[in-house]
Backbone as XML, in Angstrom:
<?xml version="1.0"?>
<chain id="A" units="angstrom">
  <residue number="1" name="GLN">
    <atom name="N" x="-15.576" y="13.625" z="20.942"/>
    <atom name="CA" x="-14.400" y="12.809" z="20.700"/>
    <atom name="C" x="-14.588" y="12.016" z="19.404"/>
  </residue>
  <residue number="2" name="VAL">
    <atom name="N" x="-13.613" y="12.116" z="18.511"/>
    <atom name="CA" x="-13.661" y="11.380" z="17.256"/>
    <atom name="C" x="-13.395" y="9.906" z="17.516"/>
  </residue>
  <residue number="3" name="GLN">
    <atom name="N" x="-14.177" y="9.075" z="16.875"/>
    <atom name="CA" x="-13.968" y="7.633" z="16.980"/>
    <atom name="C" x="-13.683" y="7.064" z="15.596"/>
  </residue>
  <residue number="4" name="LEU">
    <atom name="N" x="-12.684" y="6.220" z="15.520"/>
    <atom name="CA" x="-12.318" y="5.546" z="14.284"/>
    <atom name="C" x="-12.418" y="4.054" z="14.517"/>
  </residue>
  <residue number="5" name="VAL">
    <atom name="N" x="-13.132" y="3.370" z="13.637"/>
    <atom name="CA" x="-13.326" y="1.933" z="13.790"/>
    <atom name="C" x="-12.936" y="1.237" z="12.492"/>
  </residue>
  <residue number="6" name="GLU">
    <atom name="N" x="-11.890" y="0.399" z="12.572"/>
    <atom name="CA" x="-11.424" y="-0.337" z="11.400"/>
    <atom name="C" x="-12.147" y="-1.669" z="11.285"/>
  </residue>
  <residue number="7" name="SER">
    <atom name="N" x="-12.220" y="-2.155" z="10.064"/>
    <atom name="CA" x="-12.757" y="-3.486" z="9.802"/>
    <atom name="C" x="-12.175" y="-4.001" z="8.491"/>
  </residue>
  <residue number="8" name="GLY">
    <atom name="N" x="-12.350" y="-5.296" z="8.257"/>
    <atom name="CA" x="-11.926" y="-5.875" z="6.987"/>
    <atom name="C" x="-10.644" y="-6.667" z="7.028"/>
  </residue>
  <residue number="9" name="GLY">
    <atom name="N" x="-9.995" y="-6.712" z="8.179"/>
    <atom name="CA" x="-8.776" y="-7.500" z="8.275"/>
    <atom name="C" x="-9.071" y="-8.992" z="8.193"/>
  </residue>
  <residue number="10" name="GLY">
    <atom name="N" x="-8.029" y="-9.782" z="8.068"/>
    <atom name="CA" x="-8.201" y="-11.230" z="8.008"/>
    <atom name="C" x="-6.926" y="-11.911" z="7.573"/>
  </residue>
  <residue number="11" name="SER">
    <atom name="N" x="-7.067" y="-13.174" z="7.197"/>
    <atom name="CA" x="-5.931" y="-13.985" z="6.760"/>
    <atom name="C" x="-6.096" y="-14.346" z="5.302"/>
  </residue>
  <residue number="12" name="VAL">
    <atom name="N" x="-5.043" y="-14.141" z="4.528"/>
    <atom name="CA" x="-5.054" y="-14.463" z="3.110"/>
    <atom name="C" x="-3.717" y="-15.084" z="2.733"/>
  </residue>
  <residue number="13" name="GLN">
    <atom name="N" x="-3.696" y="-15.734" z="1.591"/>
    <atom name="CA" x="-2.448" y="-16.248" z="1.067"/>
    <atom name="C" x="-1.762" y="-15.171" z="0.246"/>
  </residue>
  <residue number="14" name="ALA">
    <atom name="N" x="-0.473" y="-15.332" z="0.092"/>
    <atom name="CA" x="0.295" y="-14.381" z="-0.713"/>
    <atom name="C" x="-0.320" y="-14.264" z="-2.108"/>
  </residue>
  <residue number="15" name="GLY">
    <atom name="N" x="-0.391" y="-13.018" z="-2.576"/>
    <atom name="CA" x="-1.008" y="-12.749" z="-3.858"/>
    <atom name="C" x="-2.477" y="-12.391" z="-3.766"/>
  </residue>
  <residue number="16" name="GLY">
    <atom name="N" x="-3.042" y="-12.582" z="-2.593"/>
    <atom name="CA" x="-4.449" y="-12.298" z="-2.385"/>
    <atom name="C" x="-4.713" y="-10.822" z="-2.125"/>
  </residue>
  <residue number="17" name="SER">
    <atom name="N" x="-5.985" y="-10.517" z="-1.854"/>
    <atom name="CA" x="-6.421" y="-9.139" z="-1.667"/>
    <atom name="C" x="-7.306" y="-9.006" z="-0.439"/>
  </residue>
  <residue number="18" name="LEU">
    <atom name="N" x="-7.275" y="-7.824" z="0.145"/>
    <atom name="CA" x="-8.170" y="-7.465" z="1.238"/>
    <atom name="C" x="-8.542" y="-5.998" z="1.090"/>
  </residue>
  <residue number="19" name="ARG">
    <atom name="N" x="-9.697" y="-5.658" z="1.636"/>
    <atom name="CA" x="-10.110" y="-4.261" z="1.654"/>
    <atom name="C" x="-10.427" y="-3.871" z="3.088"/>
  </residue>
  <residue number="20" name="LEU">
    <atom name="N" x="-9.688" y="-2.928" z="3.594"/>
    <atom name="CA" x="-9.914" y="-2.417" z="4.933"/>
    <atom name="C" x="-10.816" y="-1.184" z="4.875"/>
  </residue>
  <residue number="21" name="SER">
    <atom name="N" x="-11.631" y="-1.027" z="5.904"/>
    <atom name="CA" x="-12.486" y="0.144" z="6.030"/>
    <atom name="C" x="-12.246" y="0.801" z="7.372"/>
  </residue>
  <residue number="22" name="CYS">
    <atom name="N" x="-12.424" y="2.111" z="7.397"/>
    <atom name="CA" x="-12.311" y="2.873" z="8.646"/>
    <atom name="C" x="-13.473" y="3.842" z="8.696"/>
  </residue>
  <residue number="23" name="ALA">
    <atom name="N" x="-14.379" y="3.573" z="9.599"/>
    <atom name="CA" x="-15.544" y="4.434" z="9.750"/>
    <atom name="C" x="-15.283" y="5.438" z="10.864"/>
  </residue>
  <residue number="24" name="ALA">
    <atom name="N" x="-15.506" y="6.708" z="10.576"/>
    <atom name="CA" x="-15.243" y="7.771" z="11.535"/>
    <atom name="C" x="-16.546" y="8.428" z="11.958"/>
  </residue>
  <residue number="25" name="SER">
    <atom name="N" x="-16.551" y="8.872" z="13.178"/>
    <atom name="CA" x="-17.765" y="9.522" z="13.675"/>
    <atom name="C" x="-17.411" y="10.757" z="14.474"/>
  </residue>
  <residue number="26" name="ARG">
    <atom name="N" x="-18.369" y="11.654" z="14.558"/>
    <atom name="CA" x="-18.297" y="12.818" z="15.432"/>
    <atom name="C" x="-17.102" y="13.709" z="15.164"/>
  </residue>
  <residue number="27" name="TYR">
    <atom name="N" x="-16.885" y="14.053" z="13.910"/>
    <atom name="CA" x="-15.865" y="15.038" z="13.616"/>
    <atom name="C" x="-16.345" y="16.409" z="14.070"/>
  </residue>
  <residue number="28" name="PRO">
    <atom name="N" x="-15.537" y="17.117" z="14.875"/>
    <atom name="CA" x="-15.926" y="18.472" z="15.295"/>
    <atom name="C" x="-15.490" y="19.528" z="14.296"/>
  </residue>
  <residue number="29" name="TYR">
    <atom name="N" x="-14.914" y="19.140" z="13.214"/>
    <atom name="CA" x="-14.365" y="20.063" z="12.234"/>
    <atom name="C" x="-14.529" y="19.446" z="10.863"/>
  </residue>
  <residue number="30" name="SER">
    <atom name="N" x="-14.061" y="20.147" z="9.845"/>
    <atom name="CA" x="-14.174" y="19.634" z="8.485"/>
    <atom name="C" x="-13.297" y="18.414" z="8.308"/>
  </residue>
  <residue number="31" name="SER">
    <atom name="N" x="-13.564" y="17.699" z="7.271"/>
    <atom name="CA" x="-12.937" y="16.412" z="7.014"/>
    <atom name="C" x="-11.417" y="16.477" z="7.163"/>
  </residue>
  <residue number="32" name="PRO">
    <atom name="N" x="-10.847" y="15.619" z="7.954"/>
    <atom name="CA" x="-9.413" y="15.693" z="8.218"/>
    <atom name="C" x="-8.588" y="14.906" z="7.208"/>
  </residue>
  <residue number="33" name="CYS">
    <atom name="N" x="-7.282" y="15.020" z="7.321"/>
    <atom name="CA" x="-6.365" y="14.164" z="6.594"/>
    <atom name="C" x="-6.469" y="12.768" z="7.210"/>
  </residue>
  <residue number="34" name="MET">
    <atom name="N" x="-6.615" y="11.753" z="6.384"/>
    <atom name="CA" x="-6.758" y="10.389" z="6.873"/>
    <atom name="C" x="-5.595" y="9.534" z="6.396"/>
  </residue>
  <residue number="35" name="ALA">
    <atom name="N" x="-5.218" y="8.582" z="7.224"/>
    <atom name="CA" x="-4.073" y="7.746" z="6.874"/>
    <atom name="C" x="-4.242" y="6.334" z="7.411"/>
  </residue>
  <residue number="36" name="TRP">
    <atom name="N" x="-3.472" y="5.439" z="6.816"/>
    <atom name="CA" x="-3.336" y="4.082" z="7.321"/>
    <atom name="C" x="-1.886" y="3.863" z="7.724"/>
  </residue>
  <residue number="37" name="PHE">
    <atom name="N" x="-1.727" y="3.267" z="8.885"/>
    <atom name="CA" x="-0.427" y="2.851" z="9.392"/>
    <atom name="C" x="-0.484" y="1.349" z="9.635"/>
  </residue>
  <residue number="38" name="ARG">
    <atom name="N" x="0.674" y="0.765" z="9.841"/>
    <atom name="CA" x="0.715" y="-0.647" z="10.223"/>
    <atom name="C" x="1.877" y="-0.887" z="11.165"/>
  </residue>
  <residue number="39" name="GLN">
    <atom name="N" x="1.731" y="-1.931" z="11.966"/>
    <atom name="CA" x="2.785" y="-2.297" z="12.900"/>
    <atom name="C" x="2.918" y="-3.807" z="12.920"/>
  </residue>
  <residue number="40" name="ALA">
    <atom name="N" x="4.073" y="-4.286" z="12.495"/>
    <atom name="CA" x="4.377" y="-5.701" z="12.512"/>
    <atom name="C" x="5.014" y="-6.059" z="13.861"/>
  </residue>
  <residue number="41" name="PRO">
    <atom name="N" x="4.944" y="-7.315" z="14.253"/>
    <atom name="CA" x="5.538" y="-7.727" z="15.538"/>
    <atom name="C" x="7.005" y="-7.355" z="15.618"/>
  </residue>
  <residue number="42" name="GLY">
    <atom name="N" x="7.364" y="-6.702" z="16.703"/>
    <atom name="CA" x="8.753" y="-6.339" z="16.921"/>
    <atom name="C" x="9.240" y="-5.156" z="16.119"/>
  </residue>
  <residue number="43" name="LYS">
    <atom name="N" x="8.348" y="-4.504" z="15.390"/>
    <atom name="CA" x="8.746" y="-3.359" z="14.563"/>
    <atom name="C" x="7.979" y="-2.113" z="14.961"/>
  </residue>
  <residue number="44" name="GLU">
    <atom name="N" x="8.499" y="-0.973" z="14.536"/>
    <atom name="CA" x="7.826" y="0.279" z="14.817"/>
    <atom name="C" x="6.632" y="0.457" z="13.874"/>
  </residue>
  <residue number="45" name="ARG">
    <atom name="N" x="5.695" y="1.269" z="14.341"/>
    <atom name="CA" x="4.551" y="1.586" z="13.493"/>
    <atom name="C" x="5.020" y="2.447" z="12.321"/>
  </residue>
  <residue number="46" name="GLU">
    <atom name="N" x="4.530" y="2.133" z="11.131"/>
    <atom name="CA" x="4.956" y="2.852" z="9.945"/>
    <atom name="C" x="3.749" y="3.287" z="9.114"/>
  </residue>
  <residue number="47" name="GLY">
    <atom name="N" x="3.927" y="4.402" z="8.418"/>
    <atom name="CA" x="2.871" y="4.882" z="7.556"/>
    <atom name="C" x="2.787" y="4.073" z="6.280"/>
  </residue>
  <residue number="48" name="VAL">
    <atom name="N" x="1.558" y="3.854" z="5.829"/>
    <atom name="CA" x="1.318" y="3.079" z="4.611"/>
    <atom name="C" x="0.775" y="3.973" z="3.506"/>
  </residue>
  <residue number="49" name="ALA">
    <atom name="N" x="-0.252" y="4.759" z="3.832"/>
    <atom name="CA" x="-0.880" y="5.621" z="2.832"/>
    <atom name="C" x="-1.653" y="6.719" z="3.548"/>
  </residue>
  <residue number="50" name="ARG">
    <atom name="N" x="-1.790" y="7.864" z="2.884"/>
    <atom name="CA" x="-2.655" y="8.915" z="3.413"/>
    <atom name="C" x="-3.365" y="9.594" z="2.252"/>
  </residue>
  <residue number="51" name="ILE">
    <atom name="N" x="-4.477" y="10.251" z="2.587"/>
    <atom name="CA" x="-5.314" y="10.846" z="1.562"/>
    <atom name="C" x="-5.764" y="12.225" z="2.024"/>
  </residue>
  <residue number="52" name="SER">
    <atom name="N" x="-5.770" y="13.153" z="1.086"/>
    <atom name="CA" x="-6.105" y="14.533" z="1.413"/>
    <atom name="C" x="-7.573" y="14.676" z="1.777"/>
  </residue>
  <residue number="53" name="GLN">
    <atom name="N" x="-7.869" y="15.833" z="2.324"/>
    <atom name="CA" x="-9.237" y="16.116" z="2.753"/>
    <atom name="C" x="-10.221" y="15.981" z="1.593"/>
  </residue>
  <residue number="54" name="SER">
    <atom name="N" x="-9.817" y="16.408" z="0.426"/>
    <atom name="CA" x="-10.709" y="16.346" z="-0.738"/>
    <atom name="C" x="-10.748" y="14.953" z="-1.362"/>
  </residue>
  <residue number="55" name="GLY">
    <atom name="N" x="-9.751" y="14.142" z="-1.039"/>
    <atom name="CA" x="-9.658" y="12.819" z="-1.657"/>
    <atom name="C" x="-8.942" y="12.826" z="-2.984"/>
  </residue>
  <residue number="56" name="GLU">
    <atom name="N" x="-8.476" y="13.990" z="-3.413"/>
    <atom name="CA" x="-7.873" y="14.100" z="-4.746"/>
    <atom name="C" x="-6.385" y="13.746" z="-4.762"/>
  </residue>
  <residue number="57" name="THR">
    <atom name="N" x="-5.750" y="13.796" z="-3.603"/>
    <atom name="CA" x="-4.309" y="13.538" z="-3.543"/>
    <atom name="C" x="-4.016" y="12.433" z="-2.547"/>
  </residue>
  <residue number="58" name="THR">
    <atom name="N" x="-3.140" y="11.548" z="-2.949"/>
    <atom name="CA" x="-2.765" y="10.427" z="-2.096"/>
    <atom name="C" x="-1.249" y="10.287" z="-2.053"/>
  </residue>
  <residue number="59" name="TRP">
    <atom name="N" x="-0.778" y="9.691" z="-0.981"/>
    <atom name="CA" x="0.643" y="9.425" z="-0.796"/>
    <atom name="C" x="0.792" y="7.975" z="-0.303"/>
  </residue>
  <residue number="60" name="TYR">
    <atom name="N" x="1.869" y="7.332" z="-0.721"/>
    <atom name="CA" x="2.077" y="5.935" z="-0.352"/>
    <atom name="C" x="3.519" y="5.689" z="0.072"/>
  </residue>
  <residue number="61" name="ALA">
    <atom name="N" x="3.681" y="4.749" z="0.967"/>
    <atom name="CA" x="5.015" y="4.256" z="1.269"/>
    <atom name="C" x="5.528" y="3.498" z="0.054"/>
  </residue>
  <residue number="62" name="ASP">
    <atom name="N" x="6.822" y="3.543" z="-0.163"/>
    <atom name="CA" x="7.398" y="2.867" z="-1.330"/>
    <atom name="C" x="7.076" y="1.383" z="-1.348"/>
  </residue>
  <residue number="63" name="SER">
    <atom name="N" x="6.987" y="0.785" z="-0.183"/>
    <atom name="CA" x="6.787" y="-0.658" z="-0.091"/>
    <atom name="C" x="5.416" y="-1.112" z="-0.583"/>
  </residue>
  <residue number="64" name="VAL">
    <atom name="N" x="4.463" y="-0.185" z="-0.708"/>
    <atom name="CA" x="3.107" y="-0.586" z="-1.109"/>
    <atom name="C" x="2.655" y="0.066" z="-2.412"/>
  </residue>
  <residue number="65" name="LYS">
    <atom name="N" x="3.475" y="0.944" z="-2.960"/>
    <atom name="CA" x="3.096" y="1.618" z="-4.206"/>
    <atom name="C" x="2.791" y="0.612" z="-5.304"/>
  </residue>
  <residue number="66" name="GLY">
    <atom name="N" x="1.687" y="0.855" z="-5.988"/>
    <atom name="CA" x="1.291" y="-0.038" z="-7.070"/>
    <atom name="C" x="0.471" y="-1.226" z="-6.613"/>
  </residue>
  <residue number="67" name="ARG">
    <atom name="N" x="0.424" y="-1.457" z="-5.308"/>
    <atom name="CA" x="-0.344" y="-2.594" z="-4.777"/>
    <atom name="C" x="-1.518" y="-2.153" z="-3.908"/>
  </residue>
  <residue number="68" name="PHE">
    <atom name="N" x="-1.340" y="-1.064" z="-3.173"/>
    <atom name="CA" x="-2.379" y="-0.569" z="-2.270"/>
    <atom name="C" x="-2.991" y="0.709" z="-2.834"/>
  </residue>
  <residue number="69" name="THR">
    <atom name="N" x="-4.285" y="0.888" z="-2.551"/>
    <atom name="CA" x="-4.982" y="2.105" z="-2.962"/>
    <atom name="C" x="-5.821" y="2.612" z="-1.804"/>
  </residue>
  <residue number="70" name="ILE">
    <atom name="N" x="-5.613" y="3.871" z="-1.447"/>
    <atom name="CA" x="-6.408" y="4.507" z="-0.406"/>
    <atom name="C" x="-7.470" y="5.364" z="-1.066"/>
  </residue>
  <residue number="71" name="SER">
    <atom name="N" x="-8.658" y="5.372" z="-0.487"/>
    <atom name="CA" x="-9.745" y="6.190" z="-1.008"/>
    <atom name="C" x="-10.643" y="6.597" z="0.152"/>
  </residue>
  <residue number="72" name="ARG">
    <atom name="N" x="-11.529" y="7.540" z="-0.101"/>
    <atom name="CA" x="-12.444" y="7.960" z="0.959"/>
    <atom name="C" x="-13.805" y="8.287" z="0.377"/>
  </residue>
  <residue number="73" name="ASP">
    <atom name="N" x="-14.810" y="8.072" z="1.201"/>
    <atom name="CA" x="-16.180" y="8.448" z="0.888"/>
    <atom name="C" x="-16.587" y="9.440" z="1.977"/>
  </residue>
  <residue number="74" name="SER">
    <atom name="N" x="-16.493" y="10.712" z="1.658"/>
    <atom name="CA" x="-16.754" y="11.739" z="2.666"/>
    <atom name="C" x="-18.196" y="11.720" z="3.147"/>
  </residue>
  <residue number="75" name="ALA">
    <atom name="N" x="-19.106" y="11.360" z="2.280"/>
    <atom name="CA" x="-20.512" y="11.310" z="2.681"/>
    <atom name="C" x="-20.733" y="10.263" z="3.769"/>
  </residue>
  <residue number="76" name="LYS">
    <atom name="N" x="-19.917" y="9.218" z="3.740"/>
    <atom name="CA" x="-20.039" y="8.150" z="4.731"/>
    <atom name="C" x="-18.996" y="8.269" z="5.830"/>
  </residue>
  <residue number="77" name="ASN">
    <atom name="N" x="-18.147" y="9.308" z="5.754"/>
    <atom name="CA" x="-17.052" y="9.449" z="6.729"/>
    <atom name="C" x="-16.244" y="8.163" z="6.834"/>
  </residue>
  <residue number="78" name="THR">
    <atom name="N" x="-15.935" y="7.590" z="5.700"/>
    <atom name="CA" x="-15.230" y="6.314" z="5.668"/>
    <atom name="C" x="-14.030" y="6.393" z="4.740"/>
  </residue>
  <residue number="79" name="VAL">
    <atom name="N" x="-12.937" y="5.814" z="5.177"/>
    <atom name="CA" x="-11.746" y="5.714" z="4.337"/>
    <atom name="C" x="-11.431" y="4.233" z="4.140"/>
  </residue>
  <residue number="80" name="TYR">
    <atom name="N" x="-10.930" y="3.910" z="2.971"/>
    <atom name="CA" x="-10.681" y="2.526" z="2.598"/>
    <atom name="C" x="-9.215" y="2.308" z="2.246"/>
  </residue>
  <residue number="81" name="LEU">
    <atom name="N" x="-8.774" y="1.072" z="2.389"/>
    <atom name="CA" x="-7.459" y="0.685" z="1.906"/>
    <atom name="C" x="-7.625" y="-0.627" z="1.147"/>
  </residue>
  <residue number="82" name="GLU">
    <atom name="N" x="-7.521" y="-0.528" z="-0.166"/>
    <atom name="CA" x="-7.582" y="-1.703" z="-1.019"/>
    <atom name="C" x="-6.169" y="-2.256" z="-1.144"/>
  </residue>
  <residue number="83" name="MET">
    <atom name="N" x="-5.989" y="-3.515" z="-0.765"/>
    <atom name="CA" x="-4.660" y="-4.116" z="-0.755"/>
    <atom name="C" x="-4.652" y="-5.306" z="-1.702"/>
  </residue>
  <residue number="84" name="ASN">
    <atom name="N" x="-3.839" y="-5.230" z="-2.717"/>
    <atom name="CA" x="-3.719" y="-6.292" z="-3.706"/>
    <atom name="C" x="-2.309" y="-6.859" z="-3.708"/>
  </residue>
  <residue number="85" name="ASP">
    <atom name="N" x="-2.176" y="-8.045" z="-4.291"/>
    <atom name="CA" x="-0.875" y="-8.706" z="-4.371"/>
    <atom name="C" x="-0.185" y="-8.704" z="-3.008"/>
  </residue>
  <residue number="86" name="LEU">
    <atom name="N" x="-0.891" y="-9.131" z="-2.017"/>
    <atom name="CA" x="-0.354" y="-9.095" z="-0.664"/>
    <atom name="C" x="0.830" y="-10.042" z="-0.516"/>
  </residue>
  <residue number="87" name="LYS">
    <atom name="N" x="1.772" y="-9.635" z="0.332"/>
    <atom name="CA" x="2.981" y="-10.392" z="0.587"/>
    <atom name="C" x="3.078" y="-10.706" z="2.079"/>
  </residue>
  <residue number="88" name="PRO">
    <atom name="N" x="3.803" y="-11.739" z="2.435"/>
    <atom name="CA" x="3.955" y="-12.063" z="3.863"/>
    <atom name="C" x="4.473" y="-10.884" z="4.679"/>
  </residue>
  <residue number="89" name="GLU">
    <atom name="N" x="5.301" y="-10.044" z="4.085"/>
    <atom name="CA" x="5.826" y="-8.893" z="4.818"/>
    <atom name="C" x="4.778" y="-7.805" z="5.050"/>
  </residue>
  <residue number="90" name="ASP">
    <atom name="N" x="3.597" y="-7.956" z="4.469"/>
    <atom name="CA" x="2.501" y="-7.034" z="4.759"/>
    <atom name="C" x="1.761" y="-7.411" z="6.041"/>
  </residue>
  <residue number="91" name="THR">
    <atom name="N" x="2.101" y="-8.535" z="6.615"/>
    <atom name="CA" x="1.467" y="-8.974" z="7.855"/>
    <atom name="C" x="1.720" y="-7.970" z="8.964"/>
  </residue>
  <residue number="92" name="ALA">
    <atom name="N" x="0.637" y="-7.483" z="9.568"/>
    <atom name="CA" x="0.746" y="-6.455" z="10.604"/>
    <atom name="C" x="-0.647" y="-6.130" z="11.132"/>
  </residue>
  <residue number="93" name="ILE">
    <atom name="N" x="-0.666" y="-5.355" z="12.184"/>
    <atom name="CA" x="-1.912" y="-4.721" z="12.612"/>
    <atom name="C" x="-2.003" y="-3.396" z="11.866"/>
  </residue>
  <residue number="94" name="TYR">
    <atom name="N" x="-3.124" y="-3.163" z="11.221"/>
    <atom name="CA" x="-3.319" y="-1.941" z="10.446"/>
    <atom name="C" x="-4.207" y="-0.980" z="11.229"/>
  </residue>
  <residue number="95" name="TYR">
    <atom name="N" x="-3.744" y="0.261" z="11.302"/>
    <atom name="CA" x="-4.433" y="1.292" z="12.062"/>
    <atom name="C" x="-4.863" y="2.437" z="11.149"/>
  </residue>
  <residue number="96" name="CYS">
    <atom name="N" x="-6.040" y="2.925" z="11.399"/>
    <atom name="CA" x="-6.537" y="4.126" z="10.746"/>
    <atom name="C" x="-6.225" y="5.314" z="11.652"/>
  </residue>
  <residue number="97" name="ALA">
    <atom name="N" x="-5.892" y="6.454" z="11.050"/>
    <atom name="CA" x="-5.567" y="7.639" z="11.828"/>
    <atom name="C" x="-6.094" y="8.884" z="11.130"/>
  </residue>
  <residue number="98" name="ALA">
    <atom name="N" x="-6.377" y="9.905" z="11.927"/>
    <atom name="CA" x="-6.880" y="11.164" z="11.400"/>
    <atom name="C" x="-6.088" y="12.320" z="11.986"/>
  </residue>
  <residue number="99" name="SER">
    <atom name="N" x="-5.856" y="13.326" z="11.148"/>
    <atom name="CA" x="-5.141" y="14.511" z="11.596"/>
    <atom name="C" x="-5.917" y="15.755" z="11.207"/>
  </residue>
  <residue number="100" name="ILE">
    <atom name="N" x="-5.927" y="16.737" z="12.101"/>
    <atom name="CA" x="-6.584" y="17.992" z="11.782"/>
    <atom name="C" x="-5.678" y="18.898" z="10.952"/>
  </residue>
  <residue number="101" name="ASP">
    <atom name="N" x="-4.432" y="18.516" z="10.783"/>
    <atom name="CA" x="-3.495" y="19.300" z="9.991"/>
    <atom name="C" x="-3.673" y="19.013" z="8.508"/>
  </residue>
  <residue number="102" name="GLY">
    <atom name="N" x="-3.166" y="19.916" z="7.694"/>
    <atom name="CA" x="-3.180" y="19.702" z="6.259"/>
    <atom name="C" x="-2.367" y="18.492" z="5.883"/>
  </residue>
  <residue number="103" name="CYS">
    <atom name="N" x="-2.782" y="17.806" z="4.848"/>
    <atom name="CA" x="-2.204" y="16.514" z="4.519"/>
    <atom name="C" x="-0.861" y="16.623" z="3.784"/>
  </residue>
  <residue number="104" name="THR">
    <atom name="N" x="-0.667" y="17.703" z="3.035"/>
    <atom name="CA" x="0.457" y="17.748" z="2.107"/>
    <atom name="C" x="1.806" y="17.590" z="2.778"/>
  </residue>
  <residue number="105" name="PHE">
    <atom name="N" x="2.030" y="18.318" z="3.857"/>
    <atom name="CA" x="3.349" y="18.288" z="4.505"/>
    <atom name="C" x="3.338" y="17.480" z="5.788"/>
  </residue>
  <residue number="106" name="LEU">
    <atom name="N" x="2.304" y="16.726" z="5.985"/>
    <atom name="CA" x="2.121" y="16.003" z="7.238"/>
    <atom name="C" x="3.058" y="14.809" z="7.360"/>
  </residue>
  <residue number="107" name="GLY">
    <atom name="N" x="3.275" y="14.149" z="6.231"/>
    <atom name="CA" x="4.081" y="12.935" z="6.275"/>
    <atom name="C" x="3.388" y="11.860" z="7.085"/>
  </residue>
  <residue number="108" name="PHE">
    <atom name="N" x="4.210" y="10.957" z="7.632"/>
    <atom name="CA" x="3.692" y="9.857" z="8.435"/>
    <atom name="C" x="4.213" y="9.925" z="9.867"/>
  </residue>
  <residue number="109" name="ARG">
    <atom name="N" x="4.431" y="11.138" z="10.354"/>
    <atom name="CA" x="4.856" y="11.282" z="11.743"/>
    <atom name="C" x="3.718" y="10.932" z="12.682"/>
  </residue>
  <residue number="110" name="LEU">
    <atom name="N" x="3.961" y="10.002" z="13.544"/>
    <atom name="CA" x="2.907" y="9.506" z="14.425"/>
    <atom name="C" x="2.324" y="10.617" z="15.292"/>
  </residue>
  <residue number="111" name="ASP">
    <atom name="N" x="3.173" y="11.532" z="15.750"/>
    <atom name="CA" x="2.707" y="12.556" z="16.684"/>
    <atom name="C" x="1.863" y="13.627" z="16.010"/>
  </residue>
  <residue number="112" name="ARG">
    <atom name="N" x="1.746" y="13.585" z="14.677"/>
    <atom name="CA" x="0.947" y="14.577" z="13.982"/>
    <atom name="C" x="-0.489" y="14.116" z="13.768"/>
  </residue>
  <residue number="113" name="TYR">
    <atom name="N" x="-0.770" y="12.892" z="14.150"/>
    <atom name="CA" x="-2.115" y="12.356" z="13.976"/>
    <atom name="C" x="-2.821" y="12.358" z="15.315"/>
  </residue>
  <residue number="114" name="ASN">
    <atom name="N" x="-4.017" y="12.937" z="15.324"/>
    <atom name="CA" x="-4.711" y="13.214" z="16.573"/>
    <atom name="C" x="-5.573" y="12.044" z="17.045"/>
  </residue>
  <residue number="115" name="TYR">
    <atom name="N" x="-6.072" y="11.253" z="16.116"/>
    <atom name="CA" x="-7.019" y="10.207" z="16.467"/>
    <atom name="C" x="-6.607" y="8.894" z="15.803"/>
  </residue>
  <residue number="116" name="TRP">
    <atom name="N" x="-6.812" y="7.814" z="16.552"/>
    <atom name="CA" x="-6.402" y="6.487" z="16.092"/>
    <atom name="C" x="-7.513" y="5.473" z="16.334"/>
  </residue>
  <residue number="117" name="GLY">
    <atom name="N" x="-7.609" y="4.510" z="15.412"/>
    <atom name="CA" x="-8.505" y="3.395" z="15.627"/>
    <atom name="C" x="-7.822" y="2.322" z="16.468"/>
  </residue>
  <residue number="118" name="GLN">
    <atom name="N" x="-8.537" y="1.253" z="16.710"/>
    <atom name="CA" x="-8.024" y="0.192" z="17.572"/>
    <atom name="C" x="-7.170" y="-0.814" z="16.812"/>
  </residue>
  <residue number="119" name="GLY">
    <atom name="N" x="-7.231" y="-0.781" z="15.485"/>
    <atom name="CA" x="-6.420" y="-1.661" z="14.662"/>
    <atom name="C" x="-7.168" y="-2.901" z="14.215"/>
  </residue>
  <residue number="120" name="THR">
    <atom name="N" x="-6.741" y="-3.434" z="13.073"/>
    <atom name="CA" x="-7.292" y="-4.680" z="12.556"/>
    <atom name="C" x="-6.129" y="-5.524" z="12.025"/>
  </residue>
  <residue number="121" name="GLN">
    <atom name="N" x="-6.162" y="-6.807" z="12.329"/>
    <atom name="CA" x="-5.054" y="-7.689" z="11.989"/>
    <atom name="C" x="-5.139" y="-8.151" z="10.537"/>
  </residue>
  <residue number="122" name="VAL">
    <atom name="N" x="-4.019" y="-8.069" z="9.852"/>
    <atom name="CA" x="-3.877" y="-8.618" z="8.507"/>
    <atom name="C" x="-2.743" y="-9.633" z="8.540"/>
  </residue>
  <residue number="123" name="THR">
    <atom name="N" x="-3.034" y="-10.855" z="8.128"/>
    <atom name="CA" x="-2.035" y="-11.914" z="8.114"/>
    <atom name="C" x="-1.946" y="-12.493" z="6.709"/>
  </residue>
  <residue number="124" name="VAL">
    <atom name="N" x="-0.748" y="-12.495" z="6.160"/>
    <atom name="CA" x="-0.515" y="-13.012" z="4.808"/>
    <atom name="C" x="0.422" y="-14.211" z="4.908"/>
  </residue>
  <residue number="125" name="SER">
    <atom name="N" x="-0.041" y="-15.351" z="4.457"/>
    <atom name="CA" x="0.773" y="-16.564" z="4.518"/>
    <atom name="C" x="1.386" y="-16.863" z="3.152"/>
  </residue>
  <residue number="126" name="SER">
    <atom name="N" x="2.548" y="-17.482" z="3.202"/>
    <atom name="CA" x="3.253" y="-17.782" z="1.944"/>
    <atom name="C" x="2.842" y="-19.122" z="1.365"/>
  </residue>
</chain>
């Protein structure tokens, strides 16, 4: 069973930065498509960013383009989300997810991701 463990969440003021990490273990197959989602109180879970198996291609939600950067270290089985210029509307629980499907046409459909972390809270104050 694949396990995903997020870390790095916290509380920051608007304009600040945080770096989230997601450590994965026990992959039974080659490196999967990895993504970050978030869920704010009273809202549906939404995709934030995803990264291809090779790490060469990334996709972002429009709301975070230019501010967030997703990356991965395959040797460490870890994916990162660098978040800069944070805004109060970025406040949410952030989840790491993995899919055995190819990343290109996967999108951010929740049902296409096979494994999920427990989430880490990010709070941005104005």
